Coordinates of C-alpha atoms in Angstrom, one line a residue:
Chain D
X1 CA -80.7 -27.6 -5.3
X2 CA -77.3 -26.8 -3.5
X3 CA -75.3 -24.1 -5.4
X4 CA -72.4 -26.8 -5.2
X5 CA -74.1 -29.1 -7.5
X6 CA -75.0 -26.6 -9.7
X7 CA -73.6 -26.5 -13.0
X8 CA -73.9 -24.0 -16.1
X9 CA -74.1 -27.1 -18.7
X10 CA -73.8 -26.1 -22.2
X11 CA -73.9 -22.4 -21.3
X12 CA -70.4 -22.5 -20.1
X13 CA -68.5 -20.8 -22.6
X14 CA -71.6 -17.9 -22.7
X15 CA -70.7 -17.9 -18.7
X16 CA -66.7 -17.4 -19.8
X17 CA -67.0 -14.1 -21.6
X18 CA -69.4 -12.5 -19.5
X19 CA -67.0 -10.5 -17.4
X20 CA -65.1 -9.4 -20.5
X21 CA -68.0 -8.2 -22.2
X22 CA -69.4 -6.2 -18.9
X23 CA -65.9 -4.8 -18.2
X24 CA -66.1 -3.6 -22.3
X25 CA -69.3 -2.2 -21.5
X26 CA -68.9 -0.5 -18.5
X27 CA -65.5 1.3 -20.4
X28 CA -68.0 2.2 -23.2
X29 CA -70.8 4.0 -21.0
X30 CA -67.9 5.5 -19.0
X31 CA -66.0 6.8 -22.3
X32 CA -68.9 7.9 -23.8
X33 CA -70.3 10.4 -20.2
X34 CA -66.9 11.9 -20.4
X35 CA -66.7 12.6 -24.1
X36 CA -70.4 13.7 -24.0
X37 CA -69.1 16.4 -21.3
X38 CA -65.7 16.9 -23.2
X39 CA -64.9 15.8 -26.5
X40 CA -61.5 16.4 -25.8
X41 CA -61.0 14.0 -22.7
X42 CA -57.9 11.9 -22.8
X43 CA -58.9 9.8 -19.9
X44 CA -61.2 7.5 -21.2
X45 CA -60.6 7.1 -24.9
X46 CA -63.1 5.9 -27.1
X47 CA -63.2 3.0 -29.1
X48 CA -62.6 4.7 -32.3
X49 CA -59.6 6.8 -30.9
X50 CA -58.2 3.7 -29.5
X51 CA -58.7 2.1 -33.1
X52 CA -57.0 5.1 -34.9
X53 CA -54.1 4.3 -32.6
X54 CA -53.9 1.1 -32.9
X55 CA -53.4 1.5 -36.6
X56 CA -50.8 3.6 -36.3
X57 CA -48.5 1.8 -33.9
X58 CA -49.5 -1.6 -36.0
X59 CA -49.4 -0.1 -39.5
X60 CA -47.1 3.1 -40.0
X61 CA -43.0 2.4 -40.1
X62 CA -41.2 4.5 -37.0
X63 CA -38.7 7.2 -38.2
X64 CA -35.9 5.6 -36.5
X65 CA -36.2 1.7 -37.0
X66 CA -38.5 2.1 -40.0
X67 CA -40.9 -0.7 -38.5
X68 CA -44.1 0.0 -36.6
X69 CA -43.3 0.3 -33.2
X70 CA -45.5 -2.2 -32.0
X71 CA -44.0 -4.6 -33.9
X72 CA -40.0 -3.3 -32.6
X73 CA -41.4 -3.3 -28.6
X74 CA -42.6 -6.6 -29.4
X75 CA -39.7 -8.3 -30.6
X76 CA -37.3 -6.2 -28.0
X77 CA -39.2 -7.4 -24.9
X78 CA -40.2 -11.0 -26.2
X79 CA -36.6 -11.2 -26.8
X80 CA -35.7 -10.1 -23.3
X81 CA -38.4 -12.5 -21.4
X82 CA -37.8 -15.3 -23.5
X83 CA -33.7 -15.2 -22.8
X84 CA -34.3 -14.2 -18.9
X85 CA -36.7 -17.5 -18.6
X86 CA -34.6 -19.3 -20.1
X87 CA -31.6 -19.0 -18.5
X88 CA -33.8 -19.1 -15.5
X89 CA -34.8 -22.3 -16.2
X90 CA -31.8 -23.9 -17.0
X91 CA -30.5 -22.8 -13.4
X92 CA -33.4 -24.3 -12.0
X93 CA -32.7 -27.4 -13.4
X94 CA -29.7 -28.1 -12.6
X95 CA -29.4 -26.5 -9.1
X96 CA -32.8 -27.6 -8.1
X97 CA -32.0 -31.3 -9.2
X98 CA -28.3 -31.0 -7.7
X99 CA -29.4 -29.9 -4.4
X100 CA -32.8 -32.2 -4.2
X101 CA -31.0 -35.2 -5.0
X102 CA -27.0 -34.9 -4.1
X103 CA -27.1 -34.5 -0.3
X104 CA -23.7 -33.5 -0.4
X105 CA -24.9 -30.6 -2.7
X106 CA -27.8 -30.1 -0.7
X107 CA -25.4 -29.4 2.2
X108 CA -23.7 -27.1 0.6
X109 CA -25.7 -24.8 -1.7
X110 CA -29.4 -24.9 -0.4
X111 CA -28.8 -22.3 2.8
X112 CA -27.2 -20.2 0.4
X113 CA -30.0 -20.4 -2.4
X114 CA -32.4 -19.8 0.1
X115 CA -30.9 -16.7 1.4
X116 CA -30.5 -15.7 -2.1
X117 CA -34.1 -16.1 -3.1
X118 CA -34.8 -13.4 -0.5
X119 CA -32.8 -10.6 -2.1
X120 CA -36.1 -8.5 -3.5
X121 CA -34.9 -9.0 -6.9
X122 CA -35.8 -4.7 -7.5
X123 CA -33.2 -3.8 -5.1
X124 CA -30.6 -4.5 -6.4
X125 CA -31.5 -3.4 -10.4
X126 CA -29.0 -0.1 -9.3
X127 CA -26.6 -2.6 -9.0
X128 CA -26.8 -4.7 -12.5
X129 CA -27.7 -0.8 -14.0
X130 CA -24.2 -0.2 -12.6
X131 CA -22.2 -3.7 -13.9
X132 CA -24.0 -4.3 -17.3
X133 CA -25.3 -0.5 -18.1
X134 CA -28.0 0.1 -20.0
X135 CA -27.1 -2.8 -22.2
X136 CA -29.7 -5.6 -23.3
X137 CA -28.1 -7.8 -20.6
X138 CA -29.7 -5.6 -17.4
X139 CA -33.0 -6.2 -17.9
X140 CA -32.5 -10.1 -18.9
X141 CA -30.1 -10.6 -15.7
X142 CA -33.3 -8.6 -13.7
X143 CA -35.4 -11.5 -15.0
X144 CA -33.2 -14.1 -14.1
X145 CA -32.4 -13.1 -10.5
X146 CA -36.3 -12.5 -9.9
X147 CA -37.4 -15.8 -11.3
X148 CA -34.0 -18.3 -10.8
X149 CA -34.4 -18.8 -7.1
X150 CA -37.6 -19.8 -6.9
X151 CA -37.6 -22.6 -10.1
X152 CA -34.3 -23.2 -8.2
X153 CA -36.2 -24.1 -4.9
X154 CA -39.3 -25.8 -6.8
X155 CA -37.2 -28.3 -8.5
X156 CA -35.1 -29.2 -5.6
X157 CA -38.4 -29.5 -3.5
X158 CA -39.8 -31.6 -6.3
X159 CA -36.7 -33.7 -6.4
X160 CA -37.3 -34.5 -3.2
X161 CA -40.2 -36.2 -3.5
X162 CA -39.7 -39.1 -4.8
X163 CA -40.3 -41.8 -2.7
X164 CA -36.9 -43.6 -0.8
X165 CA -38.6 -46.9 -2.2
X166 CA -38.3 -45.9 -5.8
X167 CA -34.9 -44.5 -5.5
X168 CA -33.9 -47.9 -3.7
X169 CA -35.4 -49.7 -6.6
X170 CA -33.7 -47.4 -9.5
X171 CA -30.6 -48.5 -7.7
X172 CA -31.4 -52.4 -7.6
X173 CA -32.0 -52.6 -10.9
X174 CA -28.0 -51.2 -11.4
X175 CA -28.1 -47.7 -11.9
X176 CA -25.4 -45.2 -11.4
X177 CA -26.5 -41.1 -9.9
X178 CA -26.2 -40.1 -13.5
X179 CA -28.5 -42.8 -14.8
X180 CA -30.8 -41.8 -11.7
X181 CA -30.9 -38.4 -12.7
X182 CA -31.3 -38.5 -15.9
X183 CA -33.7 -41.3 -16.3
X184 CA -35.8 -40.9 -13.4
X185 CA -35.2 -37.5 -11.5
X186 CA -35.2 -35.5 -14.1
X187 CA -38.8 -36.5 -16.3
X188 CA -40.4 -36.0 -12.5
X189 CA -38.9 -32.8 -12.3
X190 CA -39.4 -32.0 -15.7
X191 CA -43.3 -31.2 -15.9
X192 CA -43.4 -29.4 -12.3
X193 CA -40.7 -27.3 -13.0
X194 CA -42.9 -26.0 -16.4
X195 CA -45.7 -25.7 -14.4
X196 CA -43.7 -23.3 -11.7
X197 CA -42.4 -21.3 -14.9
X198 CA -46.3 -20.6 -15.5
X199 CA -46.8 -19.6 -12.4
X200 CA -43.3 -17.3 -12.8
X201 CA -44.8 -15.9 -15.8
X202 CA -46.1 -12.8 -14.0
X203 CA -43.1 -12.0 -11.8
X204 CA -41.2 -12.1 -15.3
X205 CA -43.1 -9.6 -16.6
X206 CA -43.5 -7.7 -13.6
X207 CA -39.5 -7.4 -13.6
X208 CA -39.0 -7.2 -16.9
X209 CA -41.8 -3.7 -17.6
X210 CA -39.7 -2.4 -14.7
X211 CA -36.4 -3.1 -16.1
X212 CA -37.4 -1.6 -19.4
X213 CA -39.3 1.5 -17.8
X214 CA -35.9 2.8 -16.3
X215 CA -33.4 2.1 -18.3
X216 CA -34.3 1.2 -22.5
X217 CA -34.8 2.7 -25.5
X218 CA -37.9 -0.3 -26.8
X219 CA -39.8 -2.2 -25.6
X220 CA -43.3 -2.8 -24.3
X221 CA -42.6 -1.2 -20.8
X222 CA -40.8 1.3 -22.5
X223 CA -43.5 2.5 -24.4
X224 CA -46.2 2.0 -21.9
X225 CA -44.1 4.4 -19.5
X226 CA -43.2 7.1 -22.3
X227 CA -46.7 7.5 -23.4
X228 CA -47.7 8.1 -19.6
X229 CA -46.2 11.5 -20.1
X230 CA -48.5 12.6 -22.9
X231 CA -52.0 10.6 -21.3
X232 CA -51.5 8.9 -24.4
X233 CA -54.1 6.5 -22.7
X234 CA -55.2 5.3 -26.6
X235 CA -51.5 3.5 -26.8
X236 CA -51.4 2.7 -22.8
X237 CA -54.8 0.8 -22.9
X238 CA -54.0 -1.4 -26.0
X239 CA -50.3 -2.3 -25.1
X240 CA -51.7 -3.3 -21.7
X241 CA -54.2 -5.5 -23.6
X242 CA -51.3 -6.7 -25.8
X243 CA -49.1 -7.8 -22.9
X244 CA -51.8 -9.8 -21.5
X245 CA -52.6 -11.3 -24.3
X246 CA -49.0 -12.0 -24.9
X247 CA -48.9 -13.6 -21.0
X248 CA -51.7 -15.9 -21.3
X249 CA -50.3 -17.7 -25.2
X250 CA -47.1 -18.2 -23.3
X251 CA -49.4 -19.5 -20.5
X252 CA -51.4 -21.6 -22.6
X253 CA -48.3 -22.8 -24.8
X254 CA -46.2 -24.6 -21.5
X255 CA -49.7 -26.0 -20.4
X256 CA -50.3 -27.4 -24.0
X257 CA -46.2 -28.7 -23.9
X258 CA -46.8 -29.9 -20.7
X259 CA -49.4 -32.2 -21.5
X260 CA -48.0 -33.0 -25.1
X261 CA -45.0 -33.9 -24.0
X262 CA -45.6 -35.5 -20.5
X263 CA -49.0 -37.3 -20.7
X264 CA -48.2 -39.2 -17.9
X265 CA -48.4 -36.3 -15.7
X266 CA -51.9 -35.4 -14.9
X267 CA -52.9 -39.2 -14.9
X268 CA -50.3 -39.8 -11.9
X269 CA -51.9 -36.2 -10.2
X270 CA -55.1 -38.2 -10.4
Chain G
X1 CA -20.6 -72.5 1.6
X2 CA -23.5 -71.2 2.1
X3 CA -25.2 -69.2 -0.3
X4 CA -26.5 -66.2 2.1
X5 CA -24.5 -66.4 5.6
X6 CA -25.7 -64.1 8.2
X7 CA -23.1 -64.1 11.3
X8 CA -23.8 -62.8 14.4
X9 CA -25.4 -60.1 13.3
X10 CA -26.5 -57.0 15.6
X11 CA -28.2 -53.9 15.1
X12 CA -28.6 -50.8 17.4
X13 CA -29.8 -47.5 17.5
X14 CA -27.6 -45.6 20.3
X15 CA -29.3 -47.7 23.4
X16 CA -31.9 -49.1 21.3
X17 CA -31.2 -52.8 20.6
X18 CA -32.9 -53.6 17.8
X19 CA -31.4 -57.2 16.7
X20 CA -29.4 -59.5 18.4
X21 CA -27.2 -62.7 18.1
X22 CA -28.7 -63.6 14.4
X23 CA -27.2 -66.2 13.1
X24 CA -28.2 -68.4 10.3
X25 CA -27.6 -69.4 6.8
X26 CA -29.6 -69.6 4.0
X27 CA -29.4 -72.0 0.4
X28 CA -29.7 -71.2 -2.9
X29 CA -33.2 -71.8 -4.2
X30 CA -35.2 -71.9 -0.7
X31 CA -38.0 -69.5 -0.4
X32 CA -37.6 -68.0 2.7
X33 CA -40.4 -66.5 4.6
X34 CA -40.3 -64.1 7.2
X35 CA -42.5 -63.1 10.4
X36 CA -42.6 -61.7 13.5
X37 CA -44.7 -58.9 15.9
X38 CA -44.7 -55.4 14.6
X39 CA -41.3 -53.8 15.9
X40 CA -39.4 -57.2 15.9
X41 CA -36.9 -55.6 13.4
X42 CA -38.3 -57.2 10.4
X43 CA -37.7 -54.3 8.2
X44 CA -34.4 -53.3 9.9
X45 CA -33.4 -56.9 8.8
X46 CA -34.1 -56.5 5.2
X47 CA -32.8 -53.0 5.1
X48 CA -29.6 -54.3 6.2
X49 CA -30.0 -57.2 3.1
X50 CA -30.8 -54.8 0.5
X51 CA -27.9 -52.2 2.0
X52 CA -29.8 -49.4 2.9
X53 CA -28.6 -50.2 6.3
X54 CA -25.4 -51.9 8.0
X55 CA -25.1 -53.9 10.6
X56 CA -23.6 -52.6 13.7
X57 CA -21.7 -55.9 14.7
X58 CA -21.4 -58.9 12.7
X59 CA -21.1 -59.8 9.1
X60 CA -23.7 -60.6 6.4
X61 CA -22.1 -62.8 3.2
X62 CA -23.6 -63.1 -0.5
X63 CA -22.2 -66.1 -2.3
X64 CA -19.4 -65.3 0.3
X65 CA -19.0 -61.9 -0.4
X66 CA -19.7 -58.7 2.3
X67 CA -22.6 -57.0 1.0
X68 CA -22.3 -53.8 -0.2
X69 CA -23.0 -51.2 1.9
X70 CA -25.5 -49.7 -0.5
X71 CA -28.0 -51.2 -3.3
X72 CA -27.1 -53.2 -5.9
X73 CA -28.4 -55.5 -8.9
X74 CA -27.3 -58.5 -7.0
X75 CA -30.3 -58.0 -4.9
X76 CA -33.7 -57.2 -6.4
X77 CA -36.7 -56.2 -4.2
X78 CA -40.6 -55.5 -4.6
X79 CA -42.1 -53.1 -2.0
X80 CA -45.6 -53.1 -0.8
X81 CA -45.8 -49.9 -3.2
X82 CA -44.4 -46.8 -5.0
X83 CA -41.6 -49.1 -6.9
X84 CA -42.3 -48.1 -10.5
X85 CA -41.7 -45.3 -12.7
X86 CA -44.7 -43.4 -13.4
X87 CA -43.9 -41.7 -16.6
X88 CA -42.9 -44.7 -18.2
X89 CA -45.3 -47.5 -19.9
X90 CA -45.2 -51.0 -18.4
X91 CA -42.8 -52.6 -21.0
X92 CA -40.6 -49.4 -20.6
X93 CA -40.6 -49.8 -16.9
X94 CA -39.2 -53.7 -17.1
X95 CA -36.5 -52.5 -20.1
X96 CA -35.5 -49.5 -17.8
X97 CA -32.6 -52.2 -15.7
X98 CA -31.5 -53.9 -19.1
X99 CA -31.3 -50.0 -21.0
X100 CA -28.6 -48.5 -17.9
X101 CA -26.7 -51.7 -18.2
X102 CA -25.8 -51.5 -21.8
X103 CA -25.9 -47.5 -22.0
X104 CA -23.7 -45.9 -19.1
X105 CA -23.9 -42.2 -20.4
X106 CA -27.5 -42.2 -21.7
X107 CA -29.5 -44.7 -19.5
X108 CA -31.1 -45.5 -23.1
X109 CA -30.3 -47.6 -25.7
X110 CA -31.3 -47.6 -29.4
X111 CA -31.4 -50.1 -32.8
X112 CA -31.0 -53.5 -32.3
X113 CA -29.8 -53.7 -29.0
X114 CA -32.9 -52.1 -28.2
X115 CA -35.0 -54.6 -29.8
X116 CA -33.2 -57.1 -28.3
X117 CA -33.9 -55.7 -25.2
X118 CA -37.6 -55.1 -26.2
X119 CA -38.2 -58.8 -26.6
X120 CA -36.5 -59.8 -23.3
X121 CA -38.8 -57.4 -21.4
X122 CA -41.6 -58.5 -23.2
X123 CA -41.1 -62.4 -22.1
X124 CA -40.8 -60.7 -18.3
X125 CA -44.3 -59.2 -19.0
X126 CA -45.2 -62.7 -20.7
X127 CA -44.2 -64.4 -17.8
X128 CA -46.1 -62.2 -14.9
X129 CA -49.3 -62.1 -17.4
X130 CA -48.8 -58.7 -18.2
X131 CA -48.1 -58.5 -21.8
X132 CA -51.7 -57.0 -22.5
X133 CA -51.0 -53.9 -21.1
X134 CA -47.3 -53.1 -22.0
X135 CA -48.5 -50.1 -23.7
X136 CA -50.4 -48.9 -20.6
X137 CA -48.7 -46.5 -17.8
X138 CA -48.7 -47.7 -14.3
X139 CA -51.4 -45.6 -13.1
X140 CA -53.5 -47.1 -15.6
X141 CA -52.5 -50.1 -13.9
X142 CA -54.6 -51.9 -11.0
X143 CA -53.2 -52.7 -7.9
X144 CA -52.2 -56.5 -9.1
X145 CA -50.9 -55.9 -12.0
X146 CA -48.8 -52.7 -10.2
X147 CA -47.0 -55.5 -8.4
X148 CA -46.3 -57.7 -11.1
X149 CA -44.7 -55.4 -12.9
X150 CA -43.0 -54.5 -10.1
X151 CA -41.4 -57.8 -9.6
X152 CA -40.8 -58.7 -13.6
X153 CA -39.0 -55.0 -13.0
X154 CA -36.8 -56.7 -10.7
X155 CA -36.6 -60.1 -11.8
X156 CA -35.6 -59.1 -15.8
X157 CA -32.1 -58.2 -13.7
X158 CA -31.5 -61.7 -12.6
X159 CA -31.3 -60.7 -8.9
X160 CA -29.2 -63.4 -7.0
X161 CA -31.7 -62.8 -4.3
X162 CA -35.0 -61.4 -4.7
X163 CA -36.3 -59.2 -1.8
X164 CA -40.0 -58.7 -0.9
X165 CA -41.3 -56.8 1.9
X166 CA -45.0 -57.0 2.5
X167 CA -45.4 -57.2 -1.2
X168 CA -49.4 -58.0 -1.4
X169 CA -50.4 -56.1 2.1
X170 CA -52.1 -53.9 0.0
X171 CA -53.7 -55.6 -2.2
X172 CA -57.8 -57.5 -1.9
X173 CA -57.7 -61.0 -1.0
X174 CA -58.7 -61.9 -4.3
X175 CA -55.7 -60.4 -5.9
X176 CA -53.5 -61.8 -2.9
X177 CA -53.8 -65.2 -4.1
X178 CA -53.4 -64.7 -7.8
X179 CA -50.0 -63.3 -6.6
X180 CA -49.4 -66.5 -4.5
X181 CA -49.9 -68.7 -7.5
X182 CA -47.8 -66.4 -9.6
X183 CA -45.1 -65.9 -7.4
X184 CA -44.3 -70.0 -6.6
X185 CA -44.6 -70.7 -10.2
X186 CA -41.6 -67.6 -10.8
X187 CA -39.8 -69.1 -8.4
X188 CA -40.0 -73.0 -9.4
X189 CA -39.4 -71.5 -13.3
X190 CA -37.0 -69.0 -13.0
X191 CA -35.0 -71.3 -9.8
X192 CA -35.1 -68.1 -7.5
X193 CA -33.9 -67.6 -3.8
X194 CA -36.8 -65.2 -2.8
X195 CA -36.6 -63.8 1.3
X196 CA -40.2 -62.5 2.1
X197 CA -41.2 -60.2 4.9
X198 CA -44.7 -60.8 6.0
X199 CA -46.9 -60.5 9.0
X200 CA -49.8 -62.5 7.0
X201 CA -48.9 -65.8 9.1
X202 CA -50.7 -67.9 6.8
X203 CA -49.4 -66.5 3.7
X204 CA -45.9 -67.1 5.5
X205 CA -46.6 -70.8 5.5
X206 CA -48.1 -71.1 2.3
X207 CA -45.5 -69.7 -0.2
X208 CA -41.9 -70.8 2.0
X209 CA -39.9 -73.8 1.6
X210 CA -38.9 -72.2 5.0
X211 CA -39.8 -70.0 7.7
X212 CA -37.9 -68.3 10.2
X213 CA -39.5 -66.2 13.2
X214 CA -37.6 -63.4 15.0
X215 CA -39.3 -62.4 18.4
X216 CA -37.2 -61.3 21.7
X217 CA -36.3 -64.0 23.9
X218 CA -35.4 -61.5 27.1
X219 CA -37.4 -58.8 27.6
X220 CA -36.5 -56.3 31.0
X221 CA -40.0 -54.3 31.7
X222 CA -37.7 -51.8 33.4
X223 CA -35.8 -51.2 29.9
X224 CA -38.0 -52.1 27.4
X225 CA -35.1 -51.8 24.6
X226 CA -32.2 -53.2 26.3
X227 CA -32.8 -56.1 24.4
X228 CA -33.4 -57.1 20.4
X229 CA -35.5 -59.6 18.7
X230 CA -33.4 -62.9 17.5
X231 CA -34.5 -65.7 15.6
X232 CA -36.3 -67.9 17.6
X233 CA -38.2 -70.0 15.0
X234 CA -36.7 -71.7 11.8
X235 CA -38.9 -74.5 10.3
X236 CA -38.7 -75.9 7.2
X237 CA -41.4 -76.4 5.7
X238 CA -42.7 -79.1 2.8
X239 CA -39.0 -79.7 0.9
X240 CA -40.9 -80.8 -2.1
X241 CA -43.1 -77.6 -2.2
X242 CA -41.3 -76.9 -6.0
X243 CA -42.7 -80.4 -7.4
X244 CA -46.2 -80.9 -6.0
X245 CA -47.4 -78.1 -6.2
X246 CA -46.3 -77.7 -9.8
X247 CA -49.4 -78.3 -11.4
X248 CA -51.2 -75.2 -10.1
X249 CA -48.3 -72.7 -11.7
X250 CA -48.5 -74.7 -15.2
X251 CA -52.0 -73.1 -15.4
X252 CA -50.4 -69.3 -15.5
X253 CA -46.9 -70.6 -17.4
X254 CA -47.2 -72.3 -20.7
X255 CA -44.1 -71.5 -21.5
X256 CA -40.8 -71.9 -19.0
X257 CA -38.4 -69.5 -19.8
X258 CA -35.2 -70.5 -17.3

């Protein structure tokens, strides 16, 4: 049989964790040579050190907030990603639908956008450091410029295509540009522009663990790149664990909104 | 006065002479079809009805009035495709023209104006044989039934002229003539003036109380566009179309609405 009509059947999910459980194994032997050799290595920490850890930074109150700190990096840089997307998205919105649809707009702003979106978005972090210090606002404005541009370009390519017969319809049946857009341009965008926010997700937190590794005083970056100075790999492995983990529900939340919300969608993709 | 006047109406494209020298009227209630060789300016002809386009000399009159230069409710269309709003249910999609005329800001309307609206949708969907699915999403929707709800989309508006380029091209020959019969029987009920761009000459004579042919009269093999297509065939066809072929729409409308 031809590997393309192969299929794992009812085994699937078995096939799912596989990796996951090799990658924790091949950590385990790993962990386990190097401790056997020295039982002080910090490298590779075992299970049990990582556990310890992991009840101290979930469990035990910090001296200076009084909460664990897992819990206060959690909050600070949820808090940060959720304001930068945001904001990001509500830019994208309504520049992408300005530009895609007003060509008067598009004219006008889509050049610039487009020269904007090329600014690497690290560049010029010196700059907001400068304007908005090391204050909260820095590392939400980082997110915003990273991630803006390119929802901004998405939606106006997405408003875009929708056909010229539909828009000449939409028009015979009496509609004025603000009925257009808000009853017709904007549930098309709608759905694609959540589905380019998924796909933003990792820039986000790229920017956003850079942002908080130079300049903050919380936060999951901040913590990740503190602890780098001790080889306090039994915090660094779990906090990396913890941000992916936190990536992929935000992932799986928009997809599950997406398909809640616009049913429609993925039976017009068909 | 005639209901739609077209006077001398050209249209060019820099040296390209697309149309030339139209000039003909046409009534209130005729079912006009139209055909002609590929590139004749068919579609540059209804563009210029439906006011996507202008024409570049002459004057085109609704109910004596210029058209206006860009789309309006006066003048509904059906495409061959791609004419309805995919994220919204068939009924939704006919109540979508009545909702932006009563609710400027929102494009929605609620309560009893949208019940009221409801129930005049649903008669459209009645009327096209579409009330079965009202519930259902267009891409749940078969090619047929796209278009029907494509044209009770246009038709809940009241059009004073109803547009319809190539409107079944894409659809099986079986589905072709279910439209047929639905279509005359909308237009005896519902007294519409329908213009219909086809290149399915036998379709062309079937449905029209009338139909005109453009085609270029001159034609310089030296300068291929130097001169347009005109109208060089008008016949009327069977005046009493409405009446005796009436019994074959009762069979698909009990109940006459207009």
């Amino acid at each position: 049989m031809r590997l393309i009509n192969l299929n794992a059947g009812r085994f699937t999910p078995l096939l799912k964790i596989l990796p996951f459980v090799i990658l924790a194994l091949i950590y385990w032997i790993a962990a386990d040579a190097r401790h056997a050799l020295n039982p002080e290595d910090k490298l590779l920490p075992t299970f049990e050190a990582i556990g310890d850890a992991i009840k101290i930074m979930v469990m035990e109150p910090d001296e200076l907030t009084g909460e664990p700190i897992l819990y206060t990096d959690t909050v600070a840089s949820l808090s940060r990603i959720a304001q930068g997307l945001g904001i990001a998205t509500i830019i994208g919105l309504i520049f992408g639908i300005v530009q895609g649809t007003l060509p008067l707009f598009r004219a006008l702003l889509s050049p610039f956008s487009a020269a904007i979106s090329l600014i690497p978005p690290i560049a010029i972090l010196p700059i907001l450091l400068i304007i908005f210090g090391l204050d909260e606002s820095a590392k939400v404005a980082l997110i915003v410029i990273g991630v803006a541009p390119f929802l901004v370009r998405d939606t106006q390519q997405y408003s875009m295509e929708l056909s010229e017969e539909l828009l000449i319809k939409v028009q015979t049946l009496g509609a004025s540009t603000w009925q257009i857009i808000l009853r017709v341009v904007l549930p098309h965008v709608m759905p694609r522009l959540l589905d380019a926010l998924r796909l933003s997700l990792g820039a986000a937190w790229l920017f956003l663990i850079t942002a908080e590794a130079i300049a903050s005083s919380e936060g999951l970056g901040y913590r990740i790149f503190l602890m780098r100075r001790y080889m306090e790999m039994d915090v660094i492995l779990p906090y990396v664990a913890w941000i992916t983990l936190l990536a992929f529900v935000m992932d799986w939340s928009l997809a599950v909104i997406i398909r809640k919300v616009f049913p429609w969608y993925r039976k017009e993709k068909k | 006065m005639s209901y739609l006047q077209i006077r001398n109406v050209w249209k060019t494209y820099e040296d390209n002479v697309i149309l030339e020298k139209l000039n003909f009227t046409i009534e209130k209630g005729e079912f006009c079809t139209l055909i002609g060789p590929s590139g004749c300016g068919k579609s540059t002809f209804l563009r210029m009805l439906l006011g996507q386009d202008t024409p570049s000399r002459g004057t085109i009159l609704l109910e004596d009035q210029p058209l206006s230069s860009e789309p309006g409710s006066d003048r509904g269309v059906v495409f061959q495709k791609y004419t309805l709003f995919p994220h919204l249910k068939a009924l939704e999609n006919v109540m979508l023209g009545l909702e932006m005329e009563h609710s400027p800001l929102l494009g929605k309307v609620f309560g009893s104006t949208r019940k009221r609206i409801k129930e005049e949708a649903m008669v459209m969907l009645k009327a096209v044989g579409l009330e079965q699915s009202a519930h259902k999403y267009p891409s749940e929707l078969s090619g047929g039934m796209q278009q029907r709800l494509s044209i009770a989309q246009a038709l809940v508006k009241k059009p004073k002229i109803l547009l319809l380029d190539e409107p079944f091209g894409a659809l099986d020959p079986g589905s072709r003539a279910d439209m047929h019969v639905l279509v005359r029987g909308l237009w005896q009920t519902y007294g519409l003036t329908v213009f219909m761009v086809t290149h399915d000459v036998k379709e062309a004579f079937e449905l029209g109380t009338r139909l005109l042919v453009f085609d270029k009269v001159r034609n310089d093999p030296h300068a291929p566009n130097a001169y347009g297509a005109t109208l060089v065939n008008d016949i009327k066809l069977d005046r009493n179309k409405r009446k005796y072929k009436g019994e074959t729409y009762d069979t698909i409308n009990e109940t006459p609405v207009a």
